CSV table of C-alpha atoms in Angstrom, one decimal:
chain,number,residue,atom,x,y,z
A,19,MET,CA,-1.9,37.9,65.6
A,20,ASN,CA,-5.6,38.1,63.9
A,21,PHE,CA,-6.2,38.3,60.5
A,22,THR,CA,-9.5,39.4,59.0
A,23,ILE,CA,-11.3,38.2,56.3
A,24,ASP,CA,-12.1,40.5,53.3
A,25,TRP,CA,-13.1,37.8,50.7
A,26,LEU,CA,-12.7,34.0,49.8
A,27,SER,CA,-13.3,31.9,47.2
A,28,PHE,CA,-13.2,28.0,47.2
A,29,TYR,CA,-12.8,25.5,44.6
A,30,LEU,CA,-13.7,21.6,44.1
A,31,MET,CA,-11.8,20.3,41.6
A,32,GLU,CA,-12.1,16.4,40.8
A,33,GLN,CA,-10.5,14.2,38.1
A,34,LEU,CA,-12.8,13.2,35.2
A,35,GLU,CA,-13.7,9.6,35.2
A,36,GLU,CA,-13.4,9.5,31.4
A,37,GLU,CA,-10.5,11.0,31.3
A,38,ASP,CA,-7.7,10.0,32.9
A,39,GLY,CA,-5.6,13.1,34.2
A,40,ILE,CA,-7.6,15.5,33.2
A,41,LYS,CA,-9.0,17.7,36.4
A,42,GLN,CA,-12.3,20.0,36.5
A,43,VAL,CA,-13.7,22.2,38.9
A,44,ARG,CA,-16.7,21.2,40.3
A,45,MET,CA,-18.0,23.6,42.6
A,46,THR,CA,-17.1,27.2,42.9
A,47,ARG,CA,-18.1,29.1,46.0
A,48,TYR,CA,-17.2,32.9,46.2
A,49,LEU,CA,-18.1,34.2,50.0
A,50,SER,CA,-17.6,38.1,51.2
A,51,HIS,CA,-16.6,38.7,54.7
A,52,ASP,CA,-20.2,38.2,56.5
A,53,GLU,CA,-21.0,35.1,54.3
A,54,TYR,CA,-17.5,34.0,55.6
A,55,GLN,CA,-18.1,34.5,58.9
A,56,ARG,CA,-21.5,32.8,58.8
A,57,SER,CA,-20.3,29.9,56.9
A,58,GLU,CA,-18.6,26.2,58.6
A,59,LEU,CA,-15.3,27.1,56.6
A,60,LYS,CA,-14.6,29.8,59.5
A,61,ASP,CA,-14.3,26.9,61.9
A,62,PHE,CA,-12.6,24.8,59.8
A,63,LEU,CA,-9.7,27.7,59.1
A,64,ASP,CA,-9.2,29.2,62.6
A,65,GLY,CA,-6.6,29.8,63.9
A,66,GLU,CA,-4.8,28.7,59.8
A,67,PHE,CA,-3.7,32.2,58.6
A,68,ALA,CA,-1.6,33.2,62.3
A,69,ARG,CA,-0.1,30.1,62.0
A,70,ILE,CA,0.9,30.1,58.4
A,71,ALA,CA,2.3,33.5,58.9
A,72,LYS,CA,4.5,32.4,62.2
A,73,ARG,CA,5.8,29.4,60.5
A,74,LYS,CA,9.7,29.6,60.3
A,75,VAL,CA,10.9,29.5,57.1
A,76,GLU,CA,15.5,30.2,55.9
A,77,MET,CA,16.5,31.6,52.8
A,78,ASN,CA,18.5,28.9,52.3
A,79,PRO,CA,16.8,25.8,53.8
A,80,LYS,CA,18.8,23.0,54.6
A,81,THR,CA,17.7,20.5,52.1
A,82,GLU,CA,15.5,20.2,49.4
A,83,GLY,CA,12.9,17.9,51.2
A,84,THR,CA,12.6,21.0,53.4
A,85,PRO,CA,8.9,21.7,53.1
A,86,THR,CA,8.6,25.8,54.3
A,87,LYS,CA,10.4,27.4,51.5
A,88,LEU,CA,11.0,31.2,50.2
A,89,GLY,CA,9.8,32.0,46.6
A,90,GLN,CA,11.4,34.7,45.0
A,91,PHE,CA,9.5,36.5,41.5
A,92,VAL,CA,12.3,35.5,38.7
A,93,LEU,CA,13.0,39.2,37.1
A,94,GLU,CA,14.6,39.1,33.6
A,95,PRO,CA,17.6,41.9,33.4
A,96,GLY,CA,16.1,45.8,33.5
A,97,HIS,CA,12.4,45.0,33.5
A,98,PRO,CA,10.7,45.7,36.8
A,99,LEU,CA,9.0,43.5,39.2
A,100,ASP,CA,5.8,44.1,37.8
A,101,SER,CA,7.0,42.6,34.5
A,102,ASN,CA,6.4,39.4,36.2
A,103,PRO,CA,3.2,37.6,35.4
A,104,ASN,CA,2.9,35.8,39.0
A,105,TYR,CA,3.2,39.1,41.0
A,106,ALA,CA,0.7,40.9,38.7
A,107,LEU,CA,-1.9,38.3,40.0
A,108,LEU,CA,-0.6,38.2,43.2
A,109,ASN,CA,-0.8,41.9,43.0
A,110,ARG,CA,-4.5,41.7,41.7
A,111,LEU,CA,-5.6,39.3,44.2
A,112,LEU,CA,-4.2,41.8,47.0
A,113,ALA,CA,-5.7,44.5,45.4
A,114,ALA,CA,-9.3,43.0,45.1
A,115,GLU,CA,-11.7,45.0,47.7
A,116,THR,CA,-14.6,42.4,47.5
A,117,SER,CA,-15.6,38.4,46.0
A,118,GLY,CA,-16.8,40.2,42.8
A,119,GLU,CA,-13.6,41.6,41.6
A,120,SER,CA,-11.4,38.4,42.5
A,121,LYS,CA,-13.7,36.3,40.6
A,122,GLU,CA,-11.2,37.1,38.0
A,123,PRO,CA,-7.8,36.6,38.9
A,124,CYS,CA,-9.0,34.1,41.3
A,125,GLN,CA,-10.0,32.0,37.8
A,126,GLU,CA,-6.9,32.9,36.3
A,127,LEU,CA,-5.1,31.5,39.2
A,128,ILE,CA,-7.0,27.9,38.8
A,129,GLN,CA,-6.5,27.4,35.6
A,130,SER,CA,-2.7,28.0,36.1
A,131,TYR,CA,-3.1,25.5,38.9
A,132,LEU,CA,-4.5,22.5,36.9
A,133,ARG,CA,-2.6,22.8,34.2
A,134,THR,CA,0.2,21.3,36.5
A,135,SER,CA,1.3,18.2,35.8
A,136,GLN,CA,0.8,15.6,38.6
A,137,VAL,CA,-1.6,17.9,40.0
A,138,ARG,CA,-4.3,15.9,42.2
A,139,GLY,CA,-8.0,16.4,43.4
A,140,GLY,CA,-9.1,18.4,46.1
A,141,VAL,CA,-10.0,22.0,47.6
A,142,MET,CA,-8.2,24.8,46.6
A,143,ILE,CA,-8.9,28.2,48.9
A,144,VAL,CA,-7.9,31.7,47.8
A,145,VAL,CA,-8.6,34.1,50.5
A,146,ARG,CA,-7.5,37.8,50.9
A,147,THR,CA,-7.4,39.1,54.7
A,148,ARG,CA,-6.4,41.7,56.4
A,149,LEU,CA,-3.8,42.1,59.5
A,150,GLU,CA,-5.8,43.7,62.7
A,151,LEU,CA,-4.4,46.8,64.3
A,152,ILE,CA,-2.1,47.7,61.4
A,153,ASP,CA,-4.7,46.7,58.5
A,154,GLU,CA,-1.6,45.2,55.8
A,155,ARG,CA,-3.6,42.8,53.4
A,156,TYR,CA,-2.4,39.4,52.4
A,157,VAL,CA,-3.2,36.9,49.8
A,158,PHE,CA,-3.4,33.5,50.6
A,159,ILE,CA,-4.2,30.1,48.5
A,160,LEU,CA,-5.0,26.6,50.7
A,161,LYS,CA,-4.9,23.7,48.8
A,162,CYS,CA,-6.1,20.4,50.7
A,163,ASP,CA,-6.2,17.0,49.1
A,164,PHE,CA,-8.3,14.7,49.2
A,165,GLU,CA,-8.2,11.5,51.9
A,166,GLN,CA,-8.2,7.9,50.5
A,167,LYS,CA,-10.8,5.6,52.3
A,168,THR,CA,-12.0,8.0,54.7
A,169,ALA,CA,-14.8,6.8,56.9
A,170,VAL,CA,-16.6,8.0,59.5
A,171,ILE,CA,-19.0,6.6,62.6
A,172,THR,CA,-23.0,6.9,62.4
A,173,ASP,CA,-25.0,4.8,64.2
A,174,GLU,CA,-25.3,1.3,65.5
A,175,LYS,CA,-26.9,0.0,62.4
A,176,SER,CA,-24.5,1.1,59.9
A,177,LEU,CA,-21.3,1.4,62.0
A,178,ILE,CA,-19.6,3.2,59.9
A,179,SER,CA,-19.7,5.4,56.4
A,180,ASN,CA,-17.8,6.1,53.5
A,181,VAL,CA,-16.7,10.0,52.9
A,182,ARG,CA,-15.6,10.2,49.5
A,183,MET,CA,-14.3,13.7,49.6
A,184,ALA,CA,-12.8,14.0,52.9
A,185,ILE,CA,-10.1,17.3,53.4
A,186,ASN,CA,-8.7,18.6,56.5
A,187,ALA,CA,-6.0,21.6,57.0
A,188,LYS,CA,-2.9,18.8,58.6
A,189,ASN,CA,-1.3,18.4,55.4
A,190,MET,CA,-2.4,21.7,54.1
A,191,LYS,CA,-0.3,23.3,51.2
A,192,SER,CA,0.1,26.8,51.5
A,193,LEU,CA,1.4,30.0,50.1
A,194,MET,CA,1.4,33.9,51.6
A,195,TYR,CA,1.3,36.7,49.7
A,196,PRO,CA,3.5,39.1,50.5
A,197,TYR,CA,6.0,37.4,52.7
A,198,MET,CA,6.3,38.7,56.3
A,199,ILE,CA,9.2,39.4,58.2
A,200,GLU,CA,7.7,40.3,60.7
A,201,SER,CA,4.8,41.9,62.1
A,202,GLY,CA,4.2,45.0,60.2
A,203,MET,CA,7.1,44.3,58.4
A,204,ASN,CA,6.6,43.1,54.2
A,205,ASP,CA,8.9,42.0,51.2
A,206,PRO,CA,7.0,42.3,48.0
A,207,TYR,CA,9.3,40.3,46.7
A,208,HIS,CA,9.3,37.0,47.9
A,209,VAL,CA,6.1,34.5,49.0
A,210,LYS,CA,6.3,31.9,51.4
A,211,ILE,CA,5.4,27.9,50.4
A,212,HIS,CA,4.7,25.3,52.4
A,213,GLN,CA,4.4,21.9,51.0
A,214,PHE,CA,4.7,18.6,53.0
A,215,SER,CA,5.0,16.0,50.3
A,216,HIS,CA,7.2,14.9,47.6
A,217,ALA,CA,5.6,16.2,44.9
A,218,ARG,CA,6.7,19.1,44.3
A,219,TYR,CA,3.9,20.4,42.2
A,220,PHE,CA,2.6,23.1,44.6
A,221,GLU,CA,5.6,24.8,43.6
A,222,GLU,CA,5.4,24.5,40.4
A,223,PHE,CA,1.9,26.2,39.3
A,224,LEU,CA,3.5,29.6,39.9
A,225,ARG,CA,5.8,29.1,36.9
A,226,PHE,CA,7.7,32.3,37.4
A,227,ILE,CA,8.8,32.2,41.0
A,228,GLU,CA,12.1,30.6,41.8
A,229,TYR,CA,13.3,28.8,45.0
A,230,PRO,CA,17.1,29.4,46.5
A,231,GLN,CA,19.3,27.2,46.4
A,232,THR,CA,19.5,24.7,49.3
A,233,MET,CA,22.8,25.1,52.2
A,234,THR,CA,23.8,21.8,50.6
A,235,GLN,CA,23.9,23.5,47.1
A,236,ILE,CA,25.3,26.5,48.1
A,237,VAL,CA,28.5,25.0,50.0
A,238,SER,CA,28.9,21.8,47.3
A,239,GLU,CA,29.7,24.3,45.0
A,240,GLU,CA,31.6,26.9,47.0
A,241,VAL,CA,33.9,23.1,48.1
A,242,ILE,CA,33.8,22.5,44.2
A,243,SER,CA,35.4,26.4,43.4
A,244,LEU,CA,38.1,26.0,45.6
A,245,ALA,CA,38.9,22.5,44.9
A,246,ARG,CA,39.2,24.3,41.2
A,247,GLN,CA,41.5,26.5,42.6
A,248,HIS,CA,43.4,24.3,44.5
A,249,ILE,CA,43.9,22.5,41.1
A,250,GLU,CA,45.6,26.0,39.1
A,251,TYR,CA,47.6,26.7,42.1
A,252,THR,CA,49.1,23.0,42.0
A,253,TYR,CA,49.3,22.8,38.4
A,254,PRO,CA,49.6,26.3,36.9
A,255,GLU,CA,49.9,25.0,33.5
A,256,GLU,CA,48.5,22.8,31.3
A,257,SER,CA,49.7,19.3,31.6
A,258,ASP,CA,48.4,15.9,31.4
A,259,GLU,CA,48.2,15.7,35.0
A,260,ARG,CA,46.1,18.9,35.5
A,261,VAL,CA,43.6,17.5,33.0
A,262,ARG,CA,43.3,14.5,35.0
A,263,GLU,CA,43.0,16.4,38.3
A,264,GLU,CA,39.9,18.3,36.4
A,265,GLU,CA,38.1,15.6,35.5
A,266,ALA,CA,38.4,14.2,38.7
A,267,ILE,CA,36.8,17.1,40.2
A,268,GLU,CA,34.1,17.0,37.3
A,269,LEU,CA,33.2,13.0,38.4
A,270,ILE,CA,33.1,14.1,42.4
A,271,ALA,CA,30.9,16.7,41.7
A,272,ALA,CA,28.3,14.5,39.4
A,273,SER,CA,28.3,11.4,42.0
A,274,PRO,CA,25.5,11.3,44.7
A,275,LYS,CA,28.0,9.1,47.0
A,276,ARG,CA,32.1,10.0,47.2
A,277,GLU,CA,34.5,8.0,49.0
A,278,LEU,CA,37.8,10.0,51.1
A,279,ALA,CA,39.6,11.7,48.1
A,280,GLU,CA,42.8,11.6,49.9
A,281,LYS,CA,43.8,14.2,47.6
A,282,TRP,CA,44.6,17.8,50.2
A,283,GLU,CA,46.3,17.9,53.5
A,284,HIS,CA,44.7,18.2,56.9
A,285,GLU,CA,45.4,22.3,56.7
A,286,THR,CA,44.3,22.6,53.4
A,287,VAL,CA,41.6,21.7,54.4
A,288,MET,CA,41.1,23.2,57.2
A,289,GLU,CA,41.8,26.4,55.1
A,290,ALA,CA,38.6,25.8,52.5
A,291,MET,CA,36.8,24.9,55.8
A,292,GLN,CA,37.4,28.2,57.4
A,293,ILE,CA,36.5,30.2,54.2
A,294,ILE,CA,32.9,28.1,54.4
A,295,THR,CA,32.0,28.5,57.6
A,296,ASP,CA,33.0,31.9,57.9
A,297,ARG,CA,30.1,32.6,55.4
A,298,GLN,CA,27.9,29.5,57.0
A,299,PRO,CA,28.4,28.7,60.4
A,300,GLU,CA,25.8,25.8,61.0
A,301,VAL,CA,27.0,24.3,57.9
A,302,GLU,CA,26.4,20.2,58.2
A,303,LEU,CA,28.8,17.5,58.2
A,304,LYS,CA,27.3,14.0,57.2
A,305,PHE,CA,29.7,11.0,56.4
A,306,LYS,CA,29.3,6.8,57.1
A,307,LEU,CA,32.5,4.7,58.2
A,308,ASP,CA,30.8,1.4,57.0
A,309,HIS,CA,28.0,1.0,58.4
A,310,MET,CA,28.5,3.9,61.0
A,311,GLN,CA,26.7,7.2,60.6
A,312,ILE,CA,28.3,10.1,61.6
A,313,ARG,CA,26.4,13.2,61.7
A,314,THR,CA,28.2,16.7,63.0
A,315,LEU,CA,28.9,20.2,61.9
A,316,LEU,CA,31.5,21.1,59.8
A,317,ALA,CA,33.0,23.4,62.2
A,318,ASP,CA,34.2,21.0,64.3
A,319,TYR,CA,36.7,19.4,61.8
A,320,GLY,CA,39.7,20.0,63.4
A,321,THR,CA,39.1,20.9,67.1
A,322,SER,CA,36.0,18.1,68.1
A,323,LEU,CA,36.5,15.4,64.9
A,324,HIS,CA,39.5,14.0,63.3
A,325,ILE,CA,40.2,11.4,60.8
A,326,ALA,CA,43.5,9.5,60.7
A,327,LYS,CA,44.2,6.2,59.4
A,328,VAL,CA,46.4,3.4,60.9
A,329,ASN,CA,47.4,0.4,58.2
A,330,GLY,CA,44.8,1.3,55.6
A,331,ARG,CA,42.2,1.7,58.1
A,332,TYR,CA,40.1,5.0,58.5
A,333,LEU,CA,39.9,6.1,61.9
A,334,VAL,CA,37.6,9.0,63.0
A,335,LEU,CA,37.9,10.0,66.8
A,336,LEU,CA,35.5,12.6,68.4
A,337,GLU,CA,36.4,14.5,70.9
A,338,GLY,CA,34.5,16.3,73.9
A,339,GLU,CA,33.8,16.4,78.0
A,340,GLN,CA,30.6,14.8,78.7
A,341,LEU,CA,29.3,11.5,77.2
A,342,GLN,CA,25.8,10.9,77.3
A,343,PHE,CA,23.5,8.0,76.0
A,344,GLU,CA,19.8,8.0,75.7
A,345,ARG,CA,16.7,5.7,75.9
A,346,GLY,CA,18.0,1.4,75.2
A,347,MET,CA,20.4,0.4,78.5
A,348,SER,CA,24.0,-1.2,77.1
A,349,PRO,CA,27.4,-2.0,78.6
A,350,VAL,CA,28.9,0.0,76.8
A,351,GLU,CA,27.8,2.6,79.6
A,352,PHE,CA,29.7,1.0,82.1
A,353,LEU,CA,33.2,1.6,80.1
A,354,LYS,CA,36.2,2.9,82.1
A,355,PRO,CA,37.8,4.1,78.8
A,356,LYS,CA,41.4,3.0,77.7
A,357,ALA,CA,43.8,5.5,77.1
A,358,LEU,CA,44.3,6.5,73.1
A,359,ALA,CA,47.7,5.1,72.7
A,360,ASP,CA,46.6,1.8,73.7
A,361,ILE,CA,43.5,1.4,71.2
A,362,VAL,CA,45.7,2.7,68.6
A,363,LYS,CA,48.3,0.2,69.3
A,364,GLU,CA,45.5,-2.6,69.4
A,365,ILE,CA,44.8,-1.0,66.1
A,366,GLU,CA,47.8,-1.3,64.1
A,367,GLU,CA,48.6,-4.4,66.1
A,368,ARG,CA,44.7,-6.5,64.8
A,369,SER,CA,45.5,-4.7,61.1
A,370,GLN,CA,48.8,-6.6,61.0
A,371,ASN,CA,47.9,-9.7,62.1
A,372,VAL,CA,45.4,-9.5,59.4
A,373,ALA,CA,47.7,-8.5,56.5
A,374,TYR,CA,50.7,-11.2,57.5
A,375,THR,CA,48.2,-14.1,58.5
A,376,PRO,CA,50.4,-17.1,56.2
A,377,VAL,CA,48.5,-19.3,54.2
A,378,SER,CA,48.2,-23.3,55.4
A,379,THR,CA,49.8,-25.2,52.4
A,380,PRO,CA,48.3,-28.9,51.9
A,381,THR,CA,50.8,-31.4,53.6
A,382,GLU,CA,50.9,-35.5,53.3
A,383,ASP,CA,48.1,-36.1,56.1
A,384,ASP,CA,45.7,-33.7,53.6
A,385,ASP,CA,46.1,-36.3,51.7
A,386,ASN,CA,44.6,-39.1,54.0
A,387,PRO,CA,42.2,-37.4,55.9
A,388,PRO,CA,41.4,-39.3,59.5
A,389,TRP,CA,38.3,-40.1,58.4
């Protein structure tokens, strides 16, 4: 997958020392195709465009921290796609045939970026490319932050030299438009953005692009919806019990960490799980039992994963045909497994002993200890 560069705009952005938080563009360069071919940027960016285009992305990522996402243009009902300012700007960049024609939309893009909160200094690169053989046009927006305390080896006398403004392509943020589903098939409704950072400012500077819900958010909303339906079915009439259940669901939905609610029978849980996994088979199930972490698929519940309760203590049973260990030997690897019934019996006996341990009472001897 080879891209031909039609033009490139290069911007060096710095924070003004006398005005904390204010960014300015210190240097700007506009390169034509031939100028780019002769510049040092060619070696710096070679291979990056194909790497960005091939980077895998999901319509609904698993978590909020997923670095590669698909952004969709926000549309008001009844309005066409070109009414979105970000779509219009990206298409002006896409239509610019020369570096001269790109200056105005590039300046507009840079100013929008500089107004973003928490934006860092660095280098912004805007490029229009064409995919060879099929002549498809794409716009890439690349951002490299400055690296801190960078040094290079110089000579025997000075040993090292500090580099105040160093960048590399390793953690480069990127945006590609249009989204390439596969070679020769584009989606003009989406952009592909990549940002390996907890600060989401690279997502924020194009304010009329929204990012789809994560799989976690979708499943959470689905579960809350099913819980509300269950309450309506269980309490068809308005009652104090129904109000309490509805309030409990709202609290559960707003809680970052939750304990087992013990509200539904196993069959109800299986029905809800089936509804979710029919739509999203790869949904994960993660929870902690005291200090132990369990991570599996939601679809495993009821077949390969079981949850029980013995004398007030939770029991998680994982079922499978093969038990494998990784690095780090332990004596457990040599175990001859007990029968499940024996383990359950031991748990019952141990919990009963804890529950019924007699409390010692003071005696006459306690008042006259031997020492």
